[in-house]
Coordinates of C-alpha atoms and ligand atoms in Angstrom, one line a residue:
M1 CA -68.8 85.2 283.9
R2 CA -66.1 85.7 281.2
I3 CA -62.8 87.6 280.8
T4 CA -63.4 90.4 278.3
A5 CA -60.3 92.5 278.2
I6 CA -56.9 93.0 279.8
T7 CA -55.3 96.4 280.3
T8 CA -51.7 97.3 281.2
T9 CA -50.5 100.6 282.6
P10 CA -46.7 101.3 283.1
V11 CA -46.0 103.0 286.4
E12 CA -42.7 104.8 287.1
I13 CA -41.9 105.9 290.7
R14 CA -38.6 107.2 292.0
Y15 CA -36.7 105.7 294.9
R16 CA -36.3 107.7 298.0
P17 CA -33.2 110.0 297.8
E18 CA -31.2 107.9 300.4
Y19 CA -31.3 105.0 297.9
E20 CA -29.7 107.1 295.1
A21 CA -26.2 106.5 296.5
D22 CA -26.9 102.8 296.6
K23 CA -23.7 100.8 295.9
R24 CA -25.4 97.4 295.3
F25 CA -23.6 95.2 292.8
Y26 CA -26.3 95.2 290.1
P27 CA -27.2 98.4 288.3
K28 CA -30.4 99.8 289.8
P29 CA -32.2 102.7 288.0
P30 CA -33.2 105.8 290.1
A31 CA -36.9 105.0 289.4
Q32 CA -38.8 101.7 289.4
T33 CA -40.9 100.9 286.3
N34 CA -43.5 98.2 286.8
V35 CA -46.8 97.4 285.0
I36 CA -50.2 97.3 286.5
V37 CA -52.3 94.6 284.9
E38 CA -56.1 94.7 285.0
I39 CA -58.3 91.8 284.0
H40 CA -61.9 92.9 283.1
T41 CA -65.0 90.7 283.0
D42 CA -68.5 91.0 281.5
E43 CA -70.0 91.6 284.9
G44 CA -67.7 94.6 285.6
I45 CA -65.5 92.9 288.3
V46 CA -61.8 93.8 287.7
G47 CA -58.8 91.9 289.0
I48 CA -55.6 93.8 289.6
G49 CA -52.1 92.5 289.3
E50 CA -48.6 94.0 289.0
A51 CA -45.6 92.9 286.9
A52 CA -42.4 93.9 288.7
H53 CA -39.0 94.2 287.1
A54 CA -35.3 94.1 288.0
P55 CA -33.7 94.7 284.5
G56 CA -30.2 94.7 286.1
I57 CA -30.6 91.1 287.1
Y58 CA -33.2 89.4 285.0
G59 CA -33.3 91.6 281.8
E60 CA -37.1 92.0 281.6
N61 CA -38.6 95.4 281.5
A62 CA -41.9 97.2 281.2
G63 CA -41.9 97.5 277.4
G64 CA -41.3 93.7 277.0
T65 CA -43.9 92.9 279.6
I66 CA -46.6 95.0 277.8
A67 CA -45.6 93.3 274.5
A68 CA -45.8 89.8 276.1
I69 CA -49.3 90.5 277.6
D70 CA -50.4 91.8 274.2
Y71 CA -49.3 88.4 272.7
I72 CA -50.8 86.3 275.5
S73 CA -54.1 88.1 276.0
P74 CA -56.1 86.6 273.1
A75 CA -55.7 83.2 274.9
L76 CA -57.4 84.5 278.0
I77 CA -60.2 86.5 276.6
G78 CA -63.5 84.5 276.9
L79 CA -62.2 82.2 279.7
D80 CA -63.9 81.6 283.0
P81 CA -62.2 84.0 285.5
L82 CA -62.4 81.3 288.2
G83 CA -60.3 78.9 286.2
I84 CA -56.9 80.1 287.4
T85 CA -55.1 76.8 286.6
A86 CA -56.6 76.7 283.1
A87 CA -55.6 80.3 282.5
N88 CA -52.0 79.6 283.6
M89 CA -52.0 76.6 281.2
A90 CA -53.1 78.8 278.4
I91 CA -50.4 81.3 279.3
D92 CA -47.7 78.6 279.4
R93 CA -48.8 77.1 276.1
L94 CA -48.3 80.5 274.3
S95 CA -45.2 81.5 276.3
P96 CA -43.4 78.3 277.6
V97 CA -40.3 80.2 278.6
G98 CA -39.5 83.8 279.7
N99 CA -41.9 86.7 280.1
I100 CA -41.9 85.9 283.8
A101 CA -42.9 89.3 285.0
A102 CA -45.8 89.4 282.6
K103 CA -46.9 85.9 283.7
A104 CA -46.7 87.0 287.4
G105 CA -48.7 90.2 286.7
L106 CA -51.4 88.1 285.0
D107 CA -51.5 85.4 287.7
I108 CA -51.7 88.0 290.5
A109 CA -54.7 89.7 288.7
L110 CA -56.4 86.3 288.2
H111 CA -56.1 85.6 292.0
D112 CA -57.4 89.1 292.9
L113 CA -60.3 88.6 290.4
A114 CA -61.2 85.1 291.7
G115 CA -61.1 86.3 295.3
K116 CA -63.4 89.3 294.5
I117 CA -65.9 87.0 292.6
M118 CA -66.0 84.5 295.5
G119 CA -65.9 87.2 298.2
V120 CA -62.8 85.8 299.9
P121 CA -59.3 87.1 300.5
V122 CA -56.5 85.6 298.2
Y123 CA -55.0 83.6 301.1
Q124 CA -58.3 81.6 301.2
L125 CA -57.7 80.5 297.6
L126 CA -54.2 79.2 298.7
G127 CA -55.4 76.9 301.5
G128 CA -56.3 79.5 304.1
R129 CA -54.3 81.7 306.5
V130 CA -51.8 79.9 308.7
H131 CA -50.2 83.0 310.4
D132 CA -51.7 86.2 311.6
G133 CA -48.4 87.9 310.6
V134 CA -45.1 87.0 309.1
K135 CA -41.8 88.8 309.9
S136 CA -40.8 91.0 306.9
H137 CA -37.3 92.0 306.0
I138 CA -36.5 95.5 304.6
T139 CA -33.4 96.8 302.8
P140 CA -31.6 99.7 304.6
A141 CA -30.0 102.2 302.2
T142 CA -26.5 101.1 301.2
Y143 CA -24.6 104.4 301.9
E144 CA -22.8 106.2 304.7
G145 CA -26.0 106.3 306.7
T146 CA -26.7 102.6 306.7
L147 CA -26.2 102.0 310.4
T148 CA -28.4 105.0 311.4
D149 CA -31.1 103.8 309.0
L150 CA -30.8 100.3 310.5
E151 CA -31.2 101.6 314.1
S152 CA -34.3 103.5 313.1
L153 CA -35.8 100.5 311.4
I154 CA -35.1 98.3 314.4
G155 CA -36.9 101.0 316.5
Q156 CA -39.9 100.5 314.2
G157 CA -40.0 96.8 315.0
Y158 CA -38.2 95.3 312.0
R159 CA -36.4 92.0 312.9
A160 CA -35.0 91.1 309.5
F161 CA -32.8 93.0 307.1
K162 CA -31.5 92.4 303.6
Q163 CA -28.3 94.4 303.2
K164 CA -27.1 94.8 299.6
M165 CA -23.4 94.2 298.9
S166 CA -21.3 96.1 296.4
G167 CA -19.3 93.1 295.0
D168 CA -16.1 94.9 296.1
L169 CA -14.6 93.3 299.3
D170 CA -12.7 96.4 300.2
Y171 CA -16.1 98.1 300.7
D172 CA -18.2 95.1 301.7
V173 CA -16.0 93.6 304.5
P174 CA -15.9 96.8 306.7
L175 CA -19.6 97.3 306.1
I176 CA -20.3 93.7 307.3
E177 CA -18.1 94.2 310.4
G178 CA -20.0 97.4 311.2
L179 CA -23.4 95.7 310.7
L180 CA -22.4 92.7 312.9
D181 CA -21.5 95.1 315.7
A182 CA -24.8 97.0 315.3
V183 CA -27.4 94.3 314.8
P184 CA -28.7 92.4 317.9
E185 CA -28.5 88.6 317.8
D186 CA -32.2 88.2 317.5
V187 CA -32.3 90.2 314.3
V188 CA -31.8 88.3 311.0
L189 CA -29.2 89.9 308.7
S190 CA -29.0 88.6 305.1
L191 CA -25.9 89.8 303.2
D192 CA -27.3 89.9 299.7
V193 CA -24.5 89.9 297.2
N194 CA -26.7 89.4 294.0
Q195 CA -23.9 87.2 292.4
G196 CA -21.2 89.8 293.0
W197 CA -18.4 87.7 294.5
S198 CA -16.4 84.7 293.2
V199 CA -16.2 81.4 295.2
N200 CA -12.8 82.4 296.6
E201 CA -14.0 85.9 297.6
T202 CA -17.0 84.3 299.4
M203 CA -14.6 82.0 301.3
K204 CA -12.6 85.1 302.4
V205 CA -15.8 86.7 303.8
I206 CA -16.7 83.4 305.5
S207 CA -13.4 83.4 307.3
V208 CA -14.1 87.0 308.5
L209 CA -17.5 85.8 309.8
E210 CA -16.1 82.7 311.4
R211 CA -13.2 84.6 313.1
R212 CA -15.6 86.9 315.0
P213 CA -15.4 86.5 318.8
R214 CA -18.9 85.1 318.8
F215 CA -20.3 83.1 315.8
P216 CA -22.8 85.3 314.0
S217 CA -25.7 82.9 314.0
N218 CA -28.2 85.5 312.8
V219 CA -26.3 86.0 309.5
I220 CA -27.4 84.5 306.1
L221 CA -25.2 84.6 303.1
E222 CA -27.5 85.4 300.1
Q223 CA -26.5 84.5 296.5
P224 CA -22.9 85.4 296.8
I225 CA -21.9 83.9 293.4
D226 CA -23.4 83.4 289.9
G227 CA -26.9 82.0 290.2
A228 CA -26.2 79.3 287.6
D229 CA -23.2 77.9 289.5
I230 CA -24.9 75.2 291.6
A231 CA -21.6 73.3 292.1
G232 CA -20.0 76.4 293.5
A233 CA -22.9 77.0 295.8
A234 CA -22.6 73.4 297.1
R235 CA -18.8 74.0 297.8
I236 CA -19.6 77.1 299.8
R237 CA -22.4 75.5 301.7
N238 CA -20.1 72.5 302.6
A239 CA -17.4 74.9 303.8
T240 CA -19.3 76.7 306.5
R241 CA -22.0 76.8 309.2
V242 CA -23.1 80.2 307.9
P243 CA -26.5 79.4 306.1
L244 CA -26.4 79.8 302.4
M245 CA -29.5 81.2 300.7
L246 CA -29.9 80.9 296.9
D247 CA -32.1 83.4 295.1
D248 CA -31.2 84.9 291.7
G249 CA -30.9 81.6 289.8
I250 CA -34.3 80.3 290.8
R251 CA -36.6 81.2 287.9
T252 CA -38.2 77.8 287.0
V253 CA -39.3 74.7 288.7
A254 CA -36.4 72.9 287.0
D255 CA -33.9 75.5 288.5
L256 CA -35.2 74.8 292.0
G257 CA -35.2 71.0 291.4
R258 CA -31.5 71.1 290.4
I259 CA -30.6 73.1 293.6
L260 CA -32.6 70.8 295.8
A261 CA -31.1 67.7 294.2
A262 CA -27.5 69.0 294.6
Q263 CA -28.3 70.0 298.3
A264 CA -26.7 73.4 297.4
A265 CA -28.8 75.6 299.6
D266 CA -29.8 75.9 303.3
I267 CA -32.5 78.3 302.3
V268 CA -34.2 79.2 299.0
S269 CA -35.7 82.6 298.3
L270 CA -39.0 82.1 296.4
K271 CA -40.5 85.1 294.6
I272 CA -43.9 85.4 292.8
S273 CA -42.4 88.1 290.5
R274 CA -39.3 85.9 289.7
V275 CA -41.1 82.6 289.0
G276 CA -44.2 83.7 287.1
G277 CA -47.0 84.0 289.7
I278 CA -48.6 82.9 292.9
Q279 CA -49.5 79.5 291.6
R280 CA -46.0 78.6 290.4
C281 CA -44.4 80.0 293.6
L282 CA -46.8 77.9 295.8
Q283 CA -45.7 74.9 293.8
M284 CA -42.0 75.7 294.6
I285 CA -42.8 76.3 298.3
K286 CA -44.2 72.8 298.4
M287 CA -41.1 71.4 296.7
A288 CA -38.9 73.1 299.3
E289 CA -41.1 71.8 302.1
A290 CA -40.9 68.3 300.7
A291 CA -37.1 68.5 300.5
N292 CA -36.9 69.9 304.1
V293 CA -35.2 73.1 302.9
D294 CA -36.1 76.4 304.5
Y295 CA -37.5 79.1 302.4
I296 CA -38.5 82.8 302.4
V297 CA -41.4 84.2 300.4
D298 CA -39.8 87.2 298.9
E299 CA -40.2 90.3 296.7
I300 CA -38.5 92.0 293.7
N301 CA -38.7 95.8 293.4
E302 CA -42.4 95.6 293.9
M303 CA -45.0 98.3 294.5
R304 CA -47.9 97.7 296.9
V305 CA -50.0 95.5 294.6
A306 CA -47.4 92.8 294.1
N307 CA -46.1 93.1 297.7
T308 CA -49.7 92.4 298.9
A309 CA -49.8 89.2 296.8
V310 CA -46.5 88.1 298.4
A311 CA -48.0 88.8 301.9
H312 CA -51.1 86.6 301.1
L313 CA -48.9 83.8 300.0
A314 CA -46.6 84.1 303.0
L315 CA -49.5 84.1 305.4
A316 CA -50.9 80.9 303.8
S317 CA -47.5 79.1 303.8
R318 CA -46.6 76.5 306.4
R319 CA -43.3 77.7 307.6
P320 CA -41.7 80.6 305.9
L321 CA -38.5 81.8 307.7
Y322 CA -39.7 85.3 306.9
T323 CA -41.1 87.3 304.0
G324 CA -40.2 90.4 302.0
V325 CA -43.1 92.9 301.5
A326 CA -41.4 96.2 302.2
C327 CA -39.8 97.3 299.0
H328 CA -42.8 99.5 298.1
L329 CA -41.8 101.6 301.1
L330 CA -38.4 102.4 299.5
L331 CA -40.3 104.5 296.8
V332 CA -41.3 108.1 297.2
S333 CA -45.0 107.4 296.5
D334 CA -47.6 104.7 296.0
I335 CA -50.3 104.1 293.4
S336 CA -52.8 102.4 295.7
T337 CA -55.3 104.6 297.4
G338 CA -55.8 102.2 300.4
G339 CA -55.9 98.6 301.6
G340 CA -53.4 95.9 300.9
V341 CA -50.4 94.8 302.9
R342 CA -49.4 96.6 306.1
I343 CA -46.3 96.1 308.2
V344 CA -47.1 96.2 311.9
N345 CA -44.2 95.8 314.3
G346 CA -42.1 94.4 311.5
E347 CA -44.7 91.8 310.5
A348 CA -46.6 91.6 307.2
V349 CA -50.4 91.6 307.8
V350 CA -53.5 91.7 305.5
D351 CA -57.1 92.1 306.4
D352 CA -60.0 89.9 305.2
A353 CA -61.2 92.0 302.3
P354 CA -62.0 90.1 299.1
G355 CA -59.1 89.5 296.6
L356 CA -55.9 91.3 297.5
G357 CA -57.9 93.9 299.3
I358 CA -56.5 96.8 297.3
E359 CA -59.2 99.5 297.6
G360 CA -58.3 101.5 294.6
L361 CA -55.5 102.7 292.3
D362 CA -54.6 106.3 291.3
L363 CA -53.2 106.0 287.8
S364 CA -54.0 109.6 286.8
G365 CA -51.0 111.5 285.4
L366 CA -49.3 108.3 284.3
I367 CA -48.6 107.0 280.8
P368 CA -51.9 106.0 279.2
E369 CA -53.1 102.4 279.6
V370 CA -52.8 100.0 276.8
V371 CA -55.9 97.8 276.0
H372 CA -55.3 94.2 274.9
A373 CA -58.5 92.7 273.6
Ligands
MG1 MG1 -31.6 88.5 296.8

C-alpha cells in the first residue's frame, strides 16, 4: 500500500457565546480555525488528522499550515503508510524547525491510517491501553459567570479545571480567591496564566495562596511567566510548595531537556499539537518519566479529531496526572459525525474502533479542500 495524496480542509467554528467575554491574557479570536488533514492511499483507506492553532501564543495559523503541508507532501507521496517513523523523518528533513501544527496534523493522520490498516485503535500503536479512563480538565468561561459554570461542570463529574488568568492582578487575585472558596479540595485547579505575569507578580500571588487559612494543595500554577525564562521558573519553583507547571515554552525536545536539566518544573504540560505530533509527544512523555517529573497530556484549541488523538495517547501513558480533551466542547458545533473521544464522569474514554475511531466528518459548507499531490 502507498500514500497517494494529502488533502487539507480549513474548518472555522465559533466559540460558545459565554467564551466571548473571555478575559484570558493572550488574544483569542471568536472562532477557532483548524485544518483537517486527510492522507489517502491507493487502496482507498484514508487517515484523518487535525492541525490545531493558537495564533495568539504560537503564531501559526491555518494559512501557514496549508502552505507547509503543500511543501511537505511530495516527500510523503509514495511512502508505505505503516512507516510512521520514516514518514516523520521525511517531514523533519524538509522542515527541521517550525510548522508544528502541520507536522502534528500529518502525524495524527498517519496514526489514524496505520490503525485502520492494521485494524487496531491508535492506543495499540503506542504500546497499548494502560487506563480505562483518564481524568480530563475543562476550561470554565472567564467571565462573571465563572463560578456558576464551575459548579455545573463539577455536577457533570469534572474533577480538574484550567482557569485562564487575565494577566492583571487586580482582576486575577479576587477571581482566584473566589475559585478557592468554591472548588472542593479533591478537584484540581490549574491557574493558567499563559505567560501573563512577571516573576514578582507571581510571587505576590504565591503569598496570597500561602496565606490562606488552609494550604490549597489542589492548586497548580501554570506558566505564570514568559515560557523562555527557565531561570525565572526555577526561582518561582524554589520559592513555594505550590506546584509549578510549565507549558507554553515546550515546543521541542531541546526545550523540554533544558527545563528538566534546570529542575524548573514540578509538572510539564505535553501537547501533541504543540510539539509536532503523537510520536514526538510520546518521546517527551518518556523524557519526563525518566526525569521523575509529573506530566499532563494536554490540548490546544482542538476540535474532536485532535482531542481524540490526545485521549489515545493519555490512555497509553504510564502515569499522566490528568489529560485535556474537552476544548472541542467549548465550540458551538463539531465536524465529526460520530465516534472519537467521549468524556464520561469527567474522564476521557475511547472505544476500540480502528485508528482514532472517528466515524465520519461533515465538511460540507466549509471552504473547499486543497489537494496536495
Ligand atoms: Mg496552558
